[in-house]
mmCIF file of C-alpha atoms in Angstrom:
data_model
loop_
_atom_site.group_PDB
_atom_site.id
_atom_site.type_symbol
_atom_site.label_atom_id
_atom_site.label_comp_id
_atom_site.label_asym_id
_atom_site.label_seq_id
_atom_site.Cartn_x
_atom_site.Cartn_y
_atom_site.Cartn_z
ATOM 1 C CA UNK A 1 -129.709 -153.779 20.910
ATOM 2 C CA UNK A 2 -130.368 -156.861 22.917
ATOM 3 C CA UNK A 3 -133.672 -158.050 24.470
ATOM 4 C CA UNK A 4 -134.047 -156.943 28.492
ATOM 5 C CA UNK A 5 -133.973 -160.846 29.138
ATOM 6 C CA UNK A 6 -130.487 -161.973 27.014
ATOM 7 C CA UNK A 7 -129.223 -158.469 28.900
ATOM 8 C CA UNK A 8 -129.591 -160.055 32.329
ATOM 9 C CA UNK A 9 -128.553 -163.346 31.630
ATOM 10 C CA UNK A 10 -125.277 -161.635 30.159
ATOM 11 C CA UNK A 11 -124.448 -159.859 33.353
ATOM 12 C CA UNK A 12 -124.660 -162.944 34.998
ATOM 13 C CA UNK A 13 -122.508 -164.330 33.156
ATOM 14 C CA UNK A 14 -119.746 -161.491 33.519
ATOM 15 C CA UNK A 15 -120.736 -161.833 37.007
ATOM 16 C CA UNK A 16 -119.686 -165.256 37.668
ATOM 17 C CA UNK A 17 -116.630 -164.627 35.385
ATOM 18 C CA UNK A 18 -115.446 -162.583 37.869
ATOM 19 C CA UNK A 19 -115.636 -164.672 40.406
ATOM 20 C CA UNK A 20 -113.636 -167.728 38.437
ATOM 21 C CA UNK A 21 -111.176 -165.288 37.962
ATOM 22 C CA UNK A 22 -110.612 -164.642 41.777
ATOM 23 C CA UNK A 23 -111.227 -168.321 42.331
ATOM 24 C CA UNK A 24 -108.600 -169.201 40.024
ATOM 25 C CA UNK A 25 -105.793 -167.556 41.650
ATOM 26 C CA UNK A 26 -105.255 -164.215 39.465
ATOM 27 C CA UNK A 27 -104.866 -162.534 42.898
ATOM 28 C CA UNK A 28 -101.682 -163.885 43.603
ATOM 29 C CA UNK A 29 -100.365 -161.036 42.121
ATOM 30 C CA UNK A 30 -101.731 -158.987 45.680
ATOM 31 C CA UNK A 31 -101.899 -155.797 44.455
ATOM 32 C CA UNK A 32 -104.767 -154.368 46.571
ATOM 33 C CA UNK A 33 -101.968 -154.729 49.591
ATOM 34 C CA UNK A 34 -100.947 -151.136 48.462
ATOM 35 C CA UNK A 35 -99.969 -147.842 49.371
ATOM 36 C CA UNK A 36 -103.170 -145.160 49.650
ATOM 37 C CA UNK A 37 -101.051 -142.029 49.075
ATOM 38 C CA UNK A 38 -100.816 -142.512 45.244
ATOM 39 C CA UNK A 39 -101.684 -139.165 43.585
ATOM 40 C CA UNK A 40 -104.591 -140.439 41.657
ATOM 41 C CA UNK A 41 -106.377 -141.658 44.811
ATOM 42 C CA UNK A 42 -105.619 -137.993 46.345
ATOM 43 C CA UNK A 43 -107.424 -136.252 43.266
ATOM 44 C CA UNK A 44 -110.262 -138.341 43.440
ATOM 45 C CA UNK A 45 -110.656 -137.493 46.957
ATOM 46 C CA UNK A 46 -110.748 -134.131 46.355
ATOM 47 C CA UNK A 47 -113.318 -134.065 43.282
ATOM 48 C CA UNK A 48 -116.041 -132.438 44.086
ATOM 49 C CA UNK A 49 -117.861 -134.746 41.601
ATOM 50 C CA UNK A 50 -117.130 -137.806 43.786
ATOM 51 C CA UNK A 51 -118.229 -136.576 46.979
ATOM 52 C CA UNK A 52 -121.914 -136.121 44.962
ATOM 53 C CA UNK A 53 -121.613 -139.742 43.802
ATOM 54 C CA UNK A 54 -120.542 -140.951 46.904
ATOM 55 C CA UNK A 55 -122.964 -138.806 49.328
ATOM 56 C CA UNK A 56 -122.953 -139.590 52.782
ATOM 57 C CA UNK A 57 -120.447 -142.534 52.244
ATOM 58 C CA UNK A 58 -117.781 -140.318 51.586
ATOM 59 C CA UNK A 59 -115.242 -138.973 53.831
ATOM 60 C CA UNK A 60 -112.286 -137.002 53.214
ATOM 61 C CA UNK A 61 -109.570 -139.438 54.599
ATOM 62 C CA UNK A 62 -110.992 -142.427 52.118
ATOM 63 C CA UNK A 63 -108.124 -144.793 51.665
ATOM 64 C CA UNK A 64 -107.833 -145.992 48.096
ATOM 65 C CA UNK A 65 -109.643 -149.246 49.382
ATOM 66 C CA UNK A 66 -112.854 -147.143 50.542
ATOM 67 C CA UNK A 67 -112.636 -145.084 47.538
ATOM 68 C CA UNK A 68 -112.957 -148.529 45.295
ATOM 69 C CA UNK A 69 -115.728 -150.119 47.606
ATOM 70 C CA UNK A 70 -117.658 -146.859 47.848
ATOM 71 C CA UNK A 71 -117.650 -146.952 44.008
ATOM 72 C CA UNK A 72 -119.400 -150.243 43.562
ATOM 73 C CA UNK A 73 -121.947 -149.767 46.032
ATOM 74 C CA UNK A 74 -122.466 -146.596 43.873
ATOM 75 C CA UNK A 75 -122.553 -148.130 40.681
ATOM 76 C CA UNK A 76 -123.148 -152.000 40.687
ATOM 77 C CA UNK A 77 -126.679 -153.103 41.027
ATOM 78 C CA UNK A 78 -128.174 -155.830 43.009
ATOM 79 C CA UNK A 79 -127.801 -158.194 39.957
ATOM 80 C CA UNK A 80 -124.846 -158.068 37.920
ATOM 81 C CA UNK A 81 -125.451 -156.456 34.578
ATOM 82 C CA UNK A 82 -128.442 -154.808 35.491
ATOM 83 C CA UNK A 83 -128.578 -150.918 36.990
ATOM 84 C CA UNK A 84 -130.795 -147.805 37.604
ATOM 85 C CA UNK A 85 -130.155 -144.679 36.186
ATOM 86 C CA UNK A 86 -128.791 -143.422 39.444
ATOM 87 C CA UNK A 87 -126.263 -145.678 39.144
ATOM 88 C CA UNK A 88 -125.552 -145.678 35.407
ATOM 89 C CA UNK A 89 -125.116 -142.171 36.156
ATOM 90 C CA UNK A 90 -122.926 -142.792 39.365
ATOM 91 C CA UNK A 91 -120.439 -144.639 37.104
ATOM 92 C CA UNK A 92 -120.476 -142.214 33.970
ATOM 93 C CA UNK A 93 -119.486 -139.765 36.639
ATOM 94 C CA UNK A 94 -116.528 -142.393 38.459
ATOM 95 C CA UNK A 95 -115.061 -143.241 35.365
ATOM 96 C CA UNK A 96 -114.538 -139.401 33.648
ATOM 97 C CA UNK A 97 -113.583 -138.337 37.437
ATOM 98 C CA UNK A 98 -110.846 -140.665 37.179
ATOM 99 C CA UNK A 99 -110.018 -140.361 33.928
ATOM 100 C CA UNK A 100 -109.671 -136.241 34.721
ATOM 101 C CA UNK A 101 -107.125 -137.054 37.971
ATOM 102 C CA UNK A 102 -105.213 -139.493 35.587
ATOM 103 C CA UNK A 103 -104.556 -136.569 32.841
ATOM 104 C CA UNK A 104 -104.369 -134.182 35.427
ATOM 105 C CA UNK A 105 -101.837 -136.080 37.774
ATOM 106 C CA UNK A 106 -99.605 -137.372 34.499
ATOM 107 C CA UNK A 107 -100.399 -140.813 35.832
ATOM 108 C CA UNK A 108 -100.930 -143.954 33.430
ATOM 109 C CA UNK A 109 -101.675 -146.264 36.388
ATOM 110 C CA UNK A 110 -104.353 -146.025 39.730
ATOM 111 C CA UNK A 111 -103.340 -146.861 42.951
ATOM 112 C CA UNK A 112 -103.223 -150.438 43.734
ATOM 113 C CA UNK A 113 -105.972 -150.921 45.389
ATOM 114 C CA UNK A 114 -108.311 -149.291 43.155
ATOM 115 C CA UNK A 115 -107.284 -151.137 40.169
ATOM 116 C CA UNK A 116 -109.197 -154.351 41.264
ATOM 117 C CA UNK A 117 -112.814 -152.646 42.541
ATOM 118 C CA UNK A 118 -112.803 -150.337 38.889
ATOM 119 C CA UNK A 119 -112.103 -153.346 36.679
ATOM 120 C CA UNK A 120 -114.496 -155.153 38.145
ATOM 121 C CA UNK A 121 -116.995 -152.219 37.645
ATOM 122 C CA UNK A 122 -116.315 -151.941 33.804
ATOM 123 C CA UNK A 123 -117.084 -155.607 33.083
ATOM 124 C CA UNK A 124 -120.270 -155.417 35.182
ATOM 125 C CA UNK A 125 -120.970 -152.539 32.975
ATOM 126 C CA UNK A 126 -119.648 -155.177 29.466
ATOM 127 C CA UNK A 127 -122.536 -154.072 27.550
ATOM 128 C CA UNK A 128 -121.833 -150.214 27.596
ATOM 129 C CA UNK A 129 -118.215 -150.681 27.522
ATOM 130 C CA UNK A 130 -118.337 -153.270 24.206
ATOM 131 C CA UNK A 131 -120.299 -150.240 22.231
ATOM 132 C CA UNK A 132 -117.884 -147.440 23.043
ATOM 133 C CA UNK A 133 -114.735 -149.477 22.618
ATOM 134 C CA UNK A 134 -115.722 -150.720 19.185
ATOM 135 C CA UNK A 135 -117.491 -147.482 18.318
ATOM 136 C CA UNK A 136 -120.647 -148.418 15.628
ATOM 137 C CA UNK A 137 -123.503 -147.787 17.650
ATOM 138 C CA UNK A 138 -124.756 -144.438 17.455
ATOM 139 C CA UNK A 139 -126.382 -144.367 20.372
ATOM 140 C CA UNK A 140 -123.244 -144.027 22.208
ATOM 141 C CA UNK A 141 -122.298 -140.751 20.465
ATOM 142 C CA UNK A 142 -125.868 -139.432 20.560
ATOM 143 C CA UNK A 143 -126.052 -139.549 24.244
ATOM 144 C CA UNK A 144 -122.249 -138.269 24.941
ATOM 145 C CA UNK A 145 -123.495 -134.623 24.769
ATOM 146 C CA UNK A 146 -126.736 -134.680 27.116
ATOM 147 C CA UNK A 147 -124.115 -136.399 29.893
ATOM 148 C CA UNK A 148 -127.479 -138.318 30.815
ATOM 149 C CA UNK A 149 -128.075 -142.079 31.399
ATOM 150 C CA UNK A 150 -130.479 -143.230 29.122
ATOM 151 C CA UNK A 151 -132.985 -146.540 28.925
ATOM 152 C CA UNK A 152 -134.191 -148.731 26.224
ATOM 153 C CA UNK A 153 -135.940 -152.172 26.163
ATOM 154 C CA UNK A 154 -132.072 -153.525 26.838
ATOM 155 C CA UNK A 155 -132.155 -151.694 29.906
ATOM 156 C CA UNK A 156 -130.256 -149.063 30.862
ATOM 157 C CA UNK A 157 -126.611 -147.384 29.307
ATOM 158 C CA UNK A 158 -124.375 -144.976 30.173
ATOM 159 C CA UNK A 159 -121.456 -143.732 27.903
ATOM 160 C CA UNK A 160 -118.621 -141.479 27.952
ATOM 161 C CA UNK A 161 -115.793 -140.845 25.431
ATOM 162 C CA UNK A 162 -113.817 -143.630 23.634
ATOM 163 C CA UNK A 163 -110.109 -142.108 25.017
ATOM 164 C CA UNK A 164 -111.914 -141.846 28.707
ATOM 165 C CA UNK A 165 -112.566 -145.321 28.361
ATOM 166 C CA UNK A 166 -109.535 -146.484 27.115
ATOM 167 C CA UNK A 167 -107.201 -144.370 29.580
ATOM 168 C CA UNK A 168 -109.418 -145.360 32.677
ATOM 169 C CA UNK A 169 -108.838 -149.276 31.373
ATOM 170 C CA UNK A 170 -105.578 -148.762 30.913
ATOM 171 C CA UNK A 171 -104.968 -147.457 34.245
ATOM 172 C CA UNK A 172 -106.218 -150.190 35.910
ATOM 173 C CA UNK A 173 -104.241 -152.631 33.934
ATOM 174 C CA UNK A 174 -100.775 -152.406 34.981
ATOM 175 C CA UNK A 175 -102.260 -155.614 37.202
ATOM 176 C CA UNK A 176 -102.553 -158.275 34.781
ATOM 177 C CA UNK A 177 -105.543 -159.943 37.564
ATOM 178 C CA UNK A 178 -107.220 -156.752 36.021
ATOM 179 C CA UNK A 179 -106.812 -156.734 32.725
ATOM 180 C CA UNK A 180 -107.770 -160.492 32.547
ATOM 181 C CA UNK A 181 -111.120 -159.765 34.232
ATOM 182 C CA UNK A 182 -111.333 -156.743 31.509
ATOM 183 C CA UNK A 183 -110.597 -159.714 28.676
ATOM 184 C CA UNK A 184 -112.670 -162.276 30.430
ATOM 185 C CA UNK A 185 -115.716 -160.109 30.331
ATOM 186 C CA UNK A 186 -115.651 -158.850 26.700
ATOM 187 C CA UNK A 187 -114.797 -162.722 25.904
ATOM 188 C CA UNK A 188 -117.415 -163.595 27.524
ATOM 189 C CA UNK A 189 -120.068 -160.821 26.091
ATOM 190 C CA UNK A 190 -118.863 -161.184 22.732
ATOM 191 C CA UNK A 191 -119.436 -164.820 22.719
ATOM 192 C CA UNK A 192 -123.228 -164.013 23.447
ATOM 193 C CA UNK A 193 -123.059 -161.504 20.558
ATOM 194 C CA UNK A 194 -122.200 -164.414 18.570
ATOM 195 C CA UNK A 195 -125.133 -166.766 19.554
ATOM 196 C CA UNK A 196 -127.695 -164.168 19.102
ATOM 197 C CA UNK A 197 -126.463 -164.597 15.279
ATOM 198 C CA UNK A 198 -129.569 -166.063 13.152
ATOM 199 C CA UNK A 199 -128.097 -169.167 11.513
ATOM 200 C CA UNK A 200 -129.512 -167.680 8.188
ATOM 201 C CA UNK A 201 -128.045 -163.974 9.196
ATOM 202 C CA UNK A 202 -126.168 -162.792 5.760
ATOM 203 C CA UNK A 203 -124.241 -159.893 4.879
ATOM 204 C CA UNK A 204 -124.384 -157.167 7.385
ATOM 205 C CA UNK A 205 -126.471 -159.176 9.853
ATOM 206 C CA UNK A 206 -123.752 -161.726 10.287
ATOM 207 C CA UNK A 207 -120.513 -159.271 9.696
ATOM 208 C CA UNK A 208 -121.722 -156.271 11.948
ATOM 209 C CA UNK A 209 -121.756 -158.435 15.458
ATOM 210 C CA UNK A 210 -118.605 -160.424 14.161
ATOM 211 C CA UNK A 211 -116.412 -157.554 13.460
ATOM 212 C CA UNK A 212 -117.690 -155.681 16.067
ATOM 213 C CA UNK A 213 -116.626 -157.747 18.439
ATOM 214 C CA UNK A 214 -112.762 -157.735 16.598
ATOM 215 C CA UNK A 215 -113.277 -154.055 17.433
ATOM 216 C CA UNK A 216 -113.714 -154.555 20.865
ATOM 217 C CA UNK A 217 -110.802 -157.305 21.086
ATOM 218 C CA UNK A 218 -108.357 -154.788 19.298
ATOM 219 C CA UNK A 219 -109.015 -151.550 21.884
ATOM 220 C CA UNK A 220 -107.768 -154.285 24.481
ATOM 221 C CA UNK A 221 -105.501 -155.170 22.384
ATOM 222 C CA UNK A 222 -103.904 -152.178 22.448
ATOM 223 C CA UNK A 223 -104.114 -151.279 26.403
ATOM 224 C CA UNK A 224 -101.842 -154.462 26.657
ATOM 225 C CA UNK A 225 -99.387 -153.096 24.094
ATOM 226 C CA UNK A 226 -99.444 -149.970 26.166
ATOM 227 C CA UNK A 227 -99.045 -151.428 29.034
ATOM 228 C CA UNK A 228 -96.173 -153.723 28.110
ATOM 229 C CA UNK A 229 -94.165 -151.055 26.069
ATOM 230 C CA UNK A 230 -93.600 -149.789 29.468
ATOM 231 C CA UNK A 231 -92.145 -153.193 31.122
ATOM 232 C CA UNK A 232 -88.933 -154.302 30.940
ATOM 233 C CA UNK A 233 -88.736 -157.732 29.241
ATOM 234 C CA UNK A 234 -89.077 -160.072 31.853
ATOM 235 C CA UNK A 235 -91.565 -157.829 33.405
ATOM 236 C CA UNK A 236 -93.302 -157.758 30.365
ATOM 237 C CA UNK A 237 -93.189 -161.862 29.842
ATOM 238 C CA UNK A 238 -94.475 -162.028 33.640
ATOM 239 C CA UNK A 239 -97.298 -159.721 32.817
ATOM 240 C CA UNK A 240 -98.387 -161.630 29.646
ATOM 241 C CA UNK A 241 -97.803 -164.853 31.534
ATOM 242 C CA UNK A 242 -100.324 -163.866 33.857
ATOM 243 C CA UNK A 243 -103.159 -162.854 31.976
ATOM 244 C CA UNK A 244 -102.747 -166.119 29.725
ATOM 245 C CA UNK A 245 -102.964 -167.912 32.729
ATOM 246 C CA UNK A 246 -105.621 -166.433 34.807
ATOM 247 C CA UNK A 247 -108.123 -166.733 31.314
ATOM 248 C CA UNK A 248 -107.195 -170.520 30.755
ATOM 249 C CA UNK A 249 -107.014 -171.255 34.112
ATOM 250 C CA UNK A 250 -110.897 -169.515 34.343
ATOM 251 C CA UNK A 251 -112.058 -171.823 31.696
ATOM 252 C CA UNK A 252 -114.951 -174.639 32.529
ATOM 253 C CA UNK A 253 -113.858 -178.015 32.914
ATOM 254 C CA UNK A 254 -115.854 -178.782 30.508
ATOM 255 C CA UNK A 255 -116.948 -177.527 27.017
ATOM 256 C CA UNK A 256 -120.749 -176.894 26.530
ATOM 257 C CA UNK A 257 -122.402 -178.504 24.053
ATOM 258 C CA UNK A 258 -123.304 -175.817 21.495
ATOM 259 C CA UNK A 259 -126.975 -176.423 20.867
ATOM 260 C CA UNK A 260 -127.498 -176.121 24.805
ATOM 261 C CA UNK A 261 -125.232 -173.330 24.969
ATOM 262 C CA UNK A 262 -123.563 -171.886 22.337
ATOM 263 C CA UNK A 263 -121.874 -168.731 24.033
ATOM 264 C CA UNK A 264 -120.413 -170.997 26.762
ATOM 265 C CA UNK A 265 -118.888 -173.405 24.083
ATOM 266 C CA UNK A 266 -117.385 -170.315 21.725
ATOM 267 C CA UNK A 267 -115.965 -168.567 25.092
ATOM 268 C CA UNK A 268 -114.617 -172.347 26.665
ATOM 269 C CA UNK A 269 -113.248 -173.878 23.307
ATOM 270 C CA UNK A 270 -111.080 -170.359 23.000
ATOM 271 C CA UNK A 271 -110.049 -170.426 26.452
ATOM 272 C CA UNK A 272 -109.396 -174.041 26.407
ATOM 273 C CA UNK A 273 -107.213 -173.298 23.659
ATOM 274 C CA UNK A 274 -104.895 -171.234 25.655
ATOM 275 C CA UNK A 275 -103.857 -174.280 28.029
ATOM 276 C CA UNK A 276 -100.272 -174.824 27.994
ATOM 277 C CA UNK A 277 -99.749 -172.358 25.413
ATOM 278 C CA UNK A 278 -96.415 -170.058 25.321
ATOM 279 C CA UNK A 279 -97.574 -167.049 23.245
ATOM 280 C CA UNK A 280 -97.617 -163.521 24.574
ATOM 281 C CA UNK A 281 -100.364 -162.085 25.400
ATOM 282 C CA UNK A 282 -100.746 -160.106 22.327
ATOM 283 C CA UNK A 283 -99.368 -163.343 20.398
ATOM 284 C CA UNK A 284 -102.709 -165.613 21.879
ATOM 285 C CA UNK A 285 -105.416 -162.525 21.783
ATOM 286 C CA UNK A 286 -104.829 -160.758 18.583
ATOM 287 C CA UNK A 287 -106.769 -163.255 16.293
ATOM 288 C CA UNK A 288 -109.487 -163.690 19.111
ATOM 289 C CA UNK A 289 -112.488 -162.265 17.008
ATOM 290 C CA UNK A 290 -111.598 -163.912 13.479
ATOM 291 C CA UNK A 291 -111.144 -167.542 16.288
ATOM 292 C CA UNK A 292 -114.622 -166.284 17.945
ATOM 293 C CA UNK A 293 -115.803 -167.173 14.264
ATOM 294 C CA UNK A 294 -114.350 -169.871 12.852
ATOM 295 C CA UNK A 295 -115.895 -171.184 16.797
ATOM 296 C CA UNK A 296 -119.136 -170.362 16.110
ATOM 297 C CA UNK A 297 -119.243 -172.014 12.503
ATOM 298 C CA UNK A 298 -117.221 -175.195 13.564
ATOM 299 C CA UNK A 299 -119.920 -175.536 16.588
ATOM 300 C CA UNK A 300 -122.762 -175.243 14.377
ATOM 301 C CA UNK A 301 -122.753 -178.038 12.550
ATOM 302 C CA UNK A 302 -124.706 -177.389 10.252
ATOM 303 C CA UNK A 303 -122.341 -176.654 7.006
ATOM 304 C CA UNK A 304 -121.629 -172.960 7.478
ATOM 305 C CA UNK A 305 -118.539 -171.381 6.429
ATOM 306 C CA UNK A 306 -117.461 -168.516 7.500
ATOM 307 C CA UNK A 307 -116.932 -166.335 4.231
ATOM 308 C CA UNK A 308 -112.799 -165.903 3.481
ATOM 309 C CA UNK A 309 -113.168 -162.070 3.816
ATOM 310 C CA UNK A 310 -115.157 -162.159 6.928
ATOM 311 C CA UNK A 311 -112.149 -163.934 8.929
ATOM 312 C CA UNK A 312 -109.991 -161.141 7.057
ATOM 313 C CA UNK A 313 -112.050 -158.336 8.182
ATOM 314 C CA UNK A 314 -111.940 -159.708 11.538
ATOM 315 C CA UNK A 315 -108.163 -159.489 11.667
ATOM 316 C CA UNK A 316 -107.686 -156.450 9.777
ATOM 317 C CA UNK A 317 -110.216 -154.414 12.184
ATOM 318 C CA UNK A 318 -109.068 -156.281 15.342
ATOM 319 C CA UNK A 319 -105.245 -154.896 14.171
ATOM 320 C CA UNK A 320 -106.497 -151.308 13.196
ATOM 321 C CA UNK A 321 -108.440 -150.990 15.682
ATOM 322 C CA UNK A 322 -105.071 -151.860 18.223
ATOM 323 C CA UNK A 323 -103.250 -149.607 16.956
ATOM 324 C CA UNK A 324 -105.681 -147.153 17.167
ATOM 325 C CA UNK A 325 -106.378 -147.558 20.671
ATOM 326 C CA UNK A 326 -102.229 -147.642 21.273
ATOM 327 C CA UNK A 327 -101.816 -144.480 19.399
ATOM 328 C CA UNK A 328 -104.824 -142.685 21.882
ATOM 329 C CA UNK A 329 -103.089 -144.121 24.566
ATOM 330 C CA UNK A 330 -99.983 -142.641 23.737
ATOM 331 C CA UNK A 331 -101.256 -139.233 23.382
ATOM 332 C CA UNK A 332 -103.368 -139.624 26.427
#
């Protein structure tokens, strides 16, 4: 695990991602100007569980709007990144509540509106969601049986199952402003992962943060796939046109140098890499963790080479690890 202090600058770092995002014009896409009678919105309302979480802010004729604001001022802390156990807890709770009225309801997507307020959640909560979508810390498996939030010198986690996760992602990411802050985040924390590297880190000190982070790219990987399967084609070109956009489009002006900051320049020089490009979405991400590293060791300067079967294993567990997450998916 990370140090409390590289844990808080990380949040704000997702934090301001966020925000670029918005700023950059993913919302053109409008879909919080939606309908509030969605079934999904009408289970949550009636969970017993989210009228706990929500205490006295909840109200039985919540629009999905209120339902999505009433969750962040559950969950979300004052800085981004950073929470109490209450509201660790508050979003363990959200996120299997709506997973539960998804499977219950037969619904891949959320409401409109509440795609925008639960994605921004989840990357606020990057840390936690990194470790169960790539699934290698144990941690995460240890404490998915007390149901408990739990603290350590990071800070403090919350967890709940790898297929809650997933289908709770992929429900909000039928809105490709969504899925791009979903993408932007990880990007963003796995860049960090990859600056916290010792340069002299060997063997599993340099492959377990590299590959895990493939991991992580190849669960998202597969939402998209999901999520596209289900387009027609044009819809499904306009959807990956989208989320290219809104991540190039959220990229700095400029690169950071890499000895002053070496997660900005992996995360920029990827992004950057995405202007003007006319790949699919699955076409530009797939290869994002075994890029992440040949990144890192081009920005290092320092003669490194990234060993041949490293940049394999990257690929290989960034595609098994899609097709995992497609096959839960389609099950789910």
């Amino acid at each position: 695990m990370a140090s409390a202090s590289s844990r808080r600058t990380r949040g704000l770092v997702v934090g301001g991602g966020i925000v670029v995002l918005a700023a950059a014009g993913v919302g053109v896409w409008n879909w919080a100007g939606a309908s509030d009678s969605g079934t999904v919105c009408s289970a949550l309302r009636g969970d017993s569980r989210i009228k706990d979480v929500l205490g006295a802010s909840y109200r039985g004729d919540m629009s999905c709007g209120d339902l999505g604001r009433a969750f962040r001022e559950a969950a979300a802390g004052d800085r981004p990144g950073t929470h109490s156990k209450e509201q660790a807890q508050a979003m363990r709770i959200t996120l299997e509540a709506v997973g539960d009225a998804l499977g219950k309801s037969g619904k891949r997507d959320v409401d409109d509106s509440l795609r925008m307020p639960l994605a921004e959640l989840m990357a606020d909560y990057v840390p936690d969601t990194h470790e169960i979508l790539k699934e290698l810390d144990a941690d995460y498996v240890t404490h998915l049986s007390d149901g408990e939030p739990w603290e350590d010198r990071s800070g403090v986690h919350m967890t709940v199952p790898n297929e809650a996760l997933l289908r709770v992602m992929r429900s909000v990411s039928a809105s490709p402003s969504a899925y791009a802050v979903l993408r932007n985040a990880e990007g963003q924390y796995a860049a960090h992962t990859m600056a916290r590297i010792p340069g002299t880190a060997k063997g599993f000190d340099l492959s377990t943060p590299v590959v895990g982070n493939a991991l992580a790219f190849g669960a998202l990987d597969g939402i998209a796939s999901d999520v596209t399967a289900r387009l027609s084609g044009q819809e499904a070109e306009n959807w990956n046109k989208a989320v290219v956009g809104a991540l190039s489009a959220a990229a700095p002006a400029k690169i950071p140098d890499f000895k002053a900051d070496p997660a900005g320049y992996v995360s920029a020089t990827w992004a950057k890499g995405l202007n003007g490009t006319t790949k699919t979405e699955s076409d530009a991400f797939r290869s994002q963790g075994a890029e992440y590293l040949s990144i890192w060791a081009h920005g290092r300067a320092d003669g490194f080479k990234a060993p041949g079967k490293l940049t394999e294993d990257c690929r290989n567990g960034q595609s098994r690890k899609s097709e995992e997450a497609t096959a839960a998916l389609k099950d789910g």
